[in-house]
Coordinates of C-alpha atoms in Angstrom, one line a residue:
M17 CA -49.5 8.0 -21.6
E18 CA -48.0 11.5 -21.1
D19 CA -50.0 14.2 -19.9
W20 CA -49.7 17.3 -22.0
E21 CA -51.0 21.1 -21.5
L22 CA -51.7 23.4 -24.0
C23 CA -49.9 26.9 -23.4
N24 CA -50.7 30.2 -25.1
D25 CA -47.9 32.6 -24.8
D26 CA -49.1 36.0 -26.1
G27 CA -50.5 34.4 -29.2
F28 CA -47.9 31.5 -29.6
V29 CA -49.8 28.5 -29.0
Y30 CA -47.7 25.3 -28.1
K31 CA -48.2 21.9 -25.9
R32 CA -45.8 20.8 -23.4
D33 CA -45.5 18.3 -20.6
K34 CA -47.7 18.6 -17.8
R35 CA -45.8 19.8 -14.9
S36 CA -46.5 20.5 -11.2
R37 CA -46.0 24.3 -10.7
I38 CA -43.2 25.3 -8.1
S39 CA -45.0 27.0 -5.5
D40 CA -43.8 29.4 -2.8
P41 CA -42.6 28.0 0.6
G42 CA -45.7 29.5 2.2
E43 CA -47.9 27.3 0.0
T44 CA -48.6 23.7 0.7
S45 CA -45.4 21.3 0.1
N46 CA -47.6 18.5 -0.9
P47 CA -47.5 17.3 -4.6
V48 CA -50.2 18.9 -6.8
D49 CA -53.5 16.8 -6.3
P50 CA -55.2 16.6 -9.8
E51 CA -58.7 16.8 -8.3
L52 CA -58.3 20.0 -6.2
D53 CA -61.1 21.8 -4.7
P54 CA -62.4 24.3 -7.7
A55 CA -62.3 27.1 -5.0
V56 CA -58.6 26.3 -4.2
E57 CA -57.6 26.1 -7.7
E58 CA -59.5 29.6 -8.2
R59 CA -57.4 31.1 -5.4
N60 CA -54.3 29.7 -6.7
R61 CA -55.0 31.1 -10.2
R62 CA -55.5 34.3 -8.7
I63 CA -52.3 34.2 -6.7
R64 CA -50.4 33.5 -9.9
K65 CA -52.2 36.2 -11.9
K66 CA -51.5 38.5 -9.3
R67 CA -47.7 37.8 -8.9
T68 CA -47.6 37.9 -12.5
L69 CA -49.2 41.2 -13.0
V70 CA -46.9 42.7 -10.0
K71 CA -43.8 41.4 -11.9
L72 CA -45.1 43.0 -15.1
K73 CA -45.9 46.5 -13.4
R74 CA -42.5 46.5 -11.9
K75 CA -41.1 45.9 -15.4
Y76 CA -43.2 48.6 -16.9
Q77 CA -42.4 51.1 -14.2
R78 CA -38.5 50.5 -14.6
E79 CA -39.0 51.3 -18.3
I80 CA -41.1 54.4 -17.5
E81 CA -38.4 55.7 -15.4
Q82 CA -35.8 55.0 -17.9
W83 CA -37.7 57.1 -20.3
G84 CA -38.4 59.6 -17.9
V85 CA -34.7 60.0 -17.5
L86 CA -34.1 60.4 -21.2
S87 CA -36.9 62.9 -21.5
N88 CA -35.7 65.1 -18.6
S89 CA -31.9 65.0 -20.2
F90 CA -33.4 65.8 -23.6
N91 CA -35.5 68.7 -22.1
A92 CA -32.4 69.9 -20.1
M93 CA -30.3 69.6 -23.4
Q94 CA -33.1 71.9 -25.3
E95 CA -32.9 74.6 -22.5
K96 CA -29.3 74.8 -22.5
A97 CA -29.3 75.1 -26.4
A98 CA -32.1 77.8 -26.1
G99 CA -30.1 79.6 -23.6
R100 CA -27.1 79.7 -25.9
L101 CA -28.8 80.6 -28.8
F102 CA -30.3 83.5 -26.8
L103 CA -27.0 84.6 -25.5
Q104 CA -25.6 84.1 -28.9
T105 CA -28.5 86.4 -30.4
T106 CA -28.1 89.1 -27.7
T107 CA -24.1 89.3 -28.0
Q108 CA -24.6 89.3 -31.9
G109 CA -26.9 92.2 -31.5
E110 CA -24.6 94.1 -29.1
E111 CA -21.5 93.2 -31.6
D112 CA -23.6 94.7 -34.7
R113 CA -24.2 97.9 -32.9
L114 CA -20.6 98.2 -31.9
K115 CA -19.6 97.5 -35.5
A116 CA -21.9 100.0 -36.7
N117 CA -20.5 102.5 -34.4
E118 CA -17.0 101.5 -35.3
A119 CA -17.7 101.8 -38.9
T120 CA -19.0 105.3 -38.8
S121 CA -16.0 106.3 -36.5
F122 CA -13.3 104.1 -38.0
P123 CA -13.7 103.4 -41.5
D124 CA -10.4 101.2 -41.6
S125 CA -11.5 98.7 -38.9
R126 CA -12.0 95.7 -41.1
E127 CA -9.7 93.7 -39.5
D128 CA -11.6 94.0 -36.0
G129 CA -14.9 93.3 -37.9
S130 CA -13.6 90.0 -39.3
A131 CA -11.9 89.0 -36.1
S132 CA -15.4 89.4 -34.3
I133 CA -17.1 87.3 -37.0
L134 CA -14.6 84.6 -36.7
D135 CA -15.0 84.7 -32.9
E136 CA -18.8 84.4 -33.3
L137 CA -18.4 81.7 -35.7
L138 CA -16.3 79.9 -33.3
S139 CA -18.5 80.2 -30.6
M140 CA -21.5 78.8 -32.5
A141 CA -19.6 75.9 -33.7
E142 CA -18.6 75.3 -30.1
A143 CA -22.2 75.4 -29.0
Q144 CA -23.2 72.8 -31.9
E145 CA -20.5 70.6 -30.8
V146 CA -21.7 70.6 -27.2
I147 CA -25.4 69.9 -28.6
I148 CA -24.0 67.2 -30.9
N149 CA -22.3 65.5 -28.0
D150 CA -25.6 65.5 -25.8
V151 CA -27.6 64.0 -28.7
S152 CA -25.0 61.4 -29.0
N153 CA -25.3 60.7 -25.5
L154 CA -29.0 60.4 -25.5
C155 CA -28.7 58.2 -28.6
E156 CA -26.3 55.9 -26.7
V157 CA -28.6 55.5 -23.7
A158 CA -31.5 54.7 -25.9
E159 CA -29.8 52.2 -27.7
N160 CA -28.6 50.7 -24.4
I161 CA -32.2 50.4 -23.3
I162 CA -33.2 48.8 -26.6
R163 CA -30.3 46.4 -26.3
V164 CA -31.6 45.2 -22.8
E165 CA -35.2 44.8 -24.0
E166 CA -34.0 42.7 -27.0
E167 CA -31.9 40.5 -24.8
E168 CA -34.9 40.0 -22.3
T169 CA -37.2 39.0 -25.2
K170 CA -34.9 36.5 -26.9
Q171 CA -34.3 35.0 -23.3
S172 CA -38.1 34.6 -22.9
L173 CA -37.9 32.8 -26.3
F174 CA -35.0 30.5 -25.3
D175 CA -36.8 29.8 -22.0
L176 CA -39.7 28.2 -23.6
A177 CA -40.3 24.6 -22.9
V178 CA -40.4 23.4 -26.6
W179 CA -36.7 23.9 -26.7
S180 CA -36.1 20.8 -24.4
S181 CA -35.4 18.4 -26.8
P182 CA -35.9 17.8 -30.3
R183 CA -37.6 14.5 -29.6
N184 CA -40.0 15.9 -27.3
L185 CA -40.8 18.8 -29.9
M186 CA -41.6 16.2 -32.5
A187 CA -43.8 14.0 -30.2
S188 CA -45.8 17.2 -29.3
L189 CA -46.2 18.2 -32.7
C190 CA -47.1 14.8 -34.2
S191 CA -49.4 14.0 -31.2
D192 CA -53.1 14.8 -31.3

């Protein structure tokens, strides 16, 4: 008769063949004894739990670092855009004052006024282009992070023991 163990993987409960756990070289190399001392079993369980938690912690720290980089680049982009907006408003105010002075002194200077408006619109369009490129780069980085996380999630599902063979799956589902 085959031995089965019940596995709960984040709410997904399934049966699989009972197998010996692969141990580190530092642990005993003897096969797992089904009648181990409860203290030894508890120690082994704690060691496995600690390893799992450390692995999970590293994963989340990497993810937090990635989001930190995204946040910093977004903040830098916002500061850059705010600086450009400030420069544009100050230069626009100066140009308005110059236009007012020119209008009072030279009433026929419409061509210079339209040229300065075109220059202003051109500089605004260039600033908007830079902002759009920065946002596009941020979106690409976020999409790459999401793609990697999806691949890791898919791989964890493909690594489940129930995918070993259809006969084993049917046998585990049909048995009590």
